[in-house]
Amino acid sequence: MRDEELSAALLRWYDANARVMPWRVGPEARRSGQRPDPYGVWLSEVMLQQTTVAAVRDYFRRFTERWPTVGDLAAAEDGQVMAEWAGLGYYARARNLLKCARAVVSDHGGRFPETAAALRALPGVGPYTAAAIAAIAFDEPATVVDGNVERVVARLFAVETPLPAAKPELTAHAAALTPRTRPGDHAQAMMDLGATICTPRNPACGICPLVTACRARAAGIAARLPAKAPKPVKPTRRGTAFVGLRGDGAALLERRPDRGLLGGMLGWPGGEWSEAPLDPAPPAPGNWRRVGEVRHTFTHFHLVLEVQAARLAPDAAAGTGTFVPRDSFSPADLPTVMRKAHDIARGALEGDGADG
DNA sequence: CAATCGTGGGT
DNA sequence: TACCCAAGATT
């Protein structure tokens, strides 16, 4: 099949099989002239970076209900946005989300730029996201290359070079497939195909609209493409979290620095995380006791976090961190590893018989 | 270019 | 259990 025929077959498949998502305008409505809101496209694309559709749905709904426009988001307080993002991971995305919203308001009159090149200059918008927004929201025939597209074209053209070295070659193939009409639907079709048919482990080649053109399928190597470089083993780091709760419900927390792991998020005071950490000092005077440990795995290391808990006096002085009143703090505002530490500590403190 | 940066679900 | 993976960006 020629590239144009592949693209046409893919779009026919998409017209009948497009997944329904809150941020998406389906192929039928799209061809009758309806376009998705660029704000929703941008927000969903950032949330979907290295993140599953299932995990994103509720976050997208909560963000758009609370901040319906990019202007609303730009005017939000940093802590409110970080709290709303808590649990979704890769927190640099949330920091850049705010920077980007504010740049759109201050530098672009509150409207998103309409070309991939201009979008690319915004914080947190890389090659993929710029192309996706330009194609989906503005009909620019930009080349959209995410993990799904990489997998689909690696198989279609039997590219055996391992990633990430294969990226330029895969991008060239993806560019050749991108049509001048319906580029947004094409991009979403490639991703839907990768997510539902051309899957990593057991691709459903029997129902694939491109099966007759697939060189990897013909060679019997589809399931092991794309090849990837082997991954390094994860070391184990250890650390301590001091979960200090006051009788009135206030929690002794600290705001983590913007740079680095969990940057910009709230967390429990504690020492460094390393393979051989020093014993950290408690953040406030109190009857601290070990109540358990959290085992949590990050992208590049395992963490064993010892949880120390104490019910602190009403007049306790915080040496590290700040008491956040019950009214303005929920465990759901914490990154997952910190929420796990809270849950263990609260269970232990409640077991003492006092109230929460 | 290689390292950094989260989390939950599937196998 | 341990590993893989998911609509990547930044430095």
JSON list of N, CA and C in Angstrom, two decimals, chain A residues 17 43 164 169 177 199 209 220 252 266-267 270 310 328-329 342 346:
[
{"chain": "A", "resi": 17, "resn": "ASN", "atom": "N", "xyz": [-14.16, 3.27, 14.94]},
{"chain": "A", "resi": 17, "resn": "ASN", "atom": "CA", "xyz": [-13.65, 2.71, 16.20]},
{"chain": "A", "resi": 17, "resn": "ASN", "atom": "C", "xyz": [-13.02, 3.73, 17.14]},
{"chain": "A", "resi": 43, "resn": "LEU", "atom": "N", "xyz": [-4.44, 20.70, 27.97]},
{"chain": "A", "resi": 43, "resn": "LEU", "atom": "CA", "xyz": [-4.49, 20.13, 29.32]},
{"chain": "A", "resi": 43, "resn": "LEU", "atom": "C", "xyz": [-4.45, 18.60, 29.27]},
{"chain": "A", "resi": 164, "resn": "PRO", "atom": "N", "xyz": [16.39, 4.49, 22.04]},
{"chain": "A", "resi": 164, "resn": "PRO", "atom": "CA", "xyz": [15.89, 5.68, 21.36]},
{"chain": "A", "resi": 164, "resn": "PRO", "atom": "C", "xyz": [16.62, 6.02, 20.05]},
{"chain": "A", "resi": 169, "resn": "GLU", "atom": "N", "xyz": [14.42, 7.81, 12.50]},
{"chain": "A", "resi": 169, "resn": "GLU", "atom": "CA", "xyz": [13.89, 6.98, 11.43]},
{"chain": "A", "resi": 169, "resn": "GLU", "atom": "C", "xyz": [12.37, 6.79, 11.59]},
{"chain": "A", "resi": 177, "resn": "LEU", "atom": "N", "xyz": [3.43, 9.36, 6.57]},
{"chain": "A", "resi": 177, "resn": "LEU", "atom": "CA", "xyz": [2.05, 8.85, 6.68]},
{"chain": "A", "resi": 177, "resn": "LEU", "atom": "C", "xyz": [1.04, 9.96, 6.97]},
{"chain": "A", "resi": 199, "resn": "THR", "atom": "N", "xyz": [-0.81, -3.34, 20.18]},
{"chain": "A", "resi": 199, "resn": "THR", "atom": "CA", "xyz": [-0.38, -3.20, 21.57]},
{"chain": "A", "resi": 199, "resn": "THR", "atom": "C", "xyz": [1.01, -3.80, 21.78]},
{"chain": "A", "resi": 209, "resn": "PRO", "atom": "N", "xyz": [-6.47, -2.86, 10.69]},
{"chain": "A", "resi": 209, "resn": "PRO", "atom": "CA", "xyz": [-6.78, -2.35, 9.36]},
{"chain": "A", "resi": 209, "resn": "PRO", "atom": "C", "xyz": [-5.54, -2.24, 8.46]},
{"chain": "A", "resi": 220, "resn": "GLY", "atom": "N", "xyz": [6.91, -12.01, 10.97]},
{"chain": "A", "resi": 220, "resn": "GLY", "atom": "CA", "xyz": [6.67, -12.72, 12.23]},
{"chain": "A", "resi": 220, "resn": "GLY", "atom": "C", "xyz": [7.38, -12.13, 13.42]},
{"chain": "A", "resi": 252, "resn": "LEU", "atom": "N", "xyz": [1.98, 18.95, 60.30]},
{"chain": "A", "resi": 252, "resn": "LEU", "atom": "CA", "xyz": [3.28, 19.60, 60.17]},
{"chain": "A", "resi": 252, "resn": "LEU", "atom": "C", "xyz": [3.93, 19.19, 58.84]},
{"chain": "A", "resi": 266, "resn": "LEU", "atom": "N", "xyz": [3.81, 19.32, 48.71]},
{"chain": "A", "resi": 266, "resn": "LEU", "atom": "CA", "xyz": [3.90, 19.21, 50.15]},
{"chain": "A", "resi": 266, "resn": "LEU", "atom": "C", "xyz": [4.46, 17.84, 50.52]},
{"chain": "A", "resi": 267, "resn": "GLY", "atom": "N", "xyz": [5.18, 17.79, 51.64]},
{"chain": "A", "resi": 267, "resn": "GLY", "atom": "CA", "xyz": [5.70, 16.51, 52.12]},
{"chain": "A", "resi": 267, "resn": "GLY", "atom": "C", "xyz": [5.98, 16.57, 53.60]},
{"chain": "A", "resi": 270, "resn": "GLY", "atom": "N", "xyz": [11.78, 15.25, 57.05]},
{"chain": "A", "resi": 270, "resn": "GLY", "atom": "CA", "xyz": [12.59, 14.05, 57.19]},
{"chain": "A", "resi": 270, "resn": "GLY", "atom": "C", "xyz": [13.95, 14.32, 56.59]},
{"chain": "A", "resi": 310, "resn": "ALA", "atom": "N", "xyz": [3.78, 11.25, 65.59]},
{"chain": "A", "resi": 310, "resn": "ALA", "atom": "CA", "xyz": [3.57, 11.84, 66.92]},
{"chain": "A", "resi": 310, "resn": "ALA", "atom": "C", "xyz": [2.33, 12.73, 66.89]},
{"chain": "A", "resi": 328, "resn": "SER", "atom": "N", "xyz": [-7.37, 23.50, 55.46]},
{"chain": "A", "resi": 328, "resn": "SER", "atom": "CA", "xyz": [-6.69, 23.71, 54.18]},
{"chain": "A", "resi": 328, "resn": "SER", "atom": "C", "xyz": [-5.75, 22.57, 53.85]},
{"chain": "A", "resi": 329, "resn": "PHE", "atom": "N", "xyz": [-6.01, 21.41, 54.45]},
{"chain": "A", "resi": 329, "resn": "PHE", "atom": "CA", "xyz": [-5.17, 20.26, 54.13]},
{"chain": "A", "resi": 329, "resn": "PHE", "atom": "C", "xyz": [-5.99, 18.98, 54.04]},
{"chain": "A", "resi": 342, "resn": "HIS", "atom": "N", "xyz": [1.19, 9.15, 55.57]},
{"chain": "A", "resi": 342, "resn": "HIS", "atom": "CA", "xyz": [0.12, 9.72, 56.40]},
{"chain": "A", "resi": 342, "resn": "HIS", "atom": "C", "xyz": [-0.85, 8.64, 56.84]},
{"chain": "A", "resi": 346, "resn": "ARG", "atom": "N", "xyz": [-1.67, 7.87, 60.69]},
{"chain": "A", "resi": 346, "resn": "ARG", "atom": "CA", "xyz": [-2.99, 8.18, 61.24]},
{"chain": "A", "resi": 346, "resn": "ARG", "atom": "C", "xyz": [-3.62, 6.92, 61.85]}
]
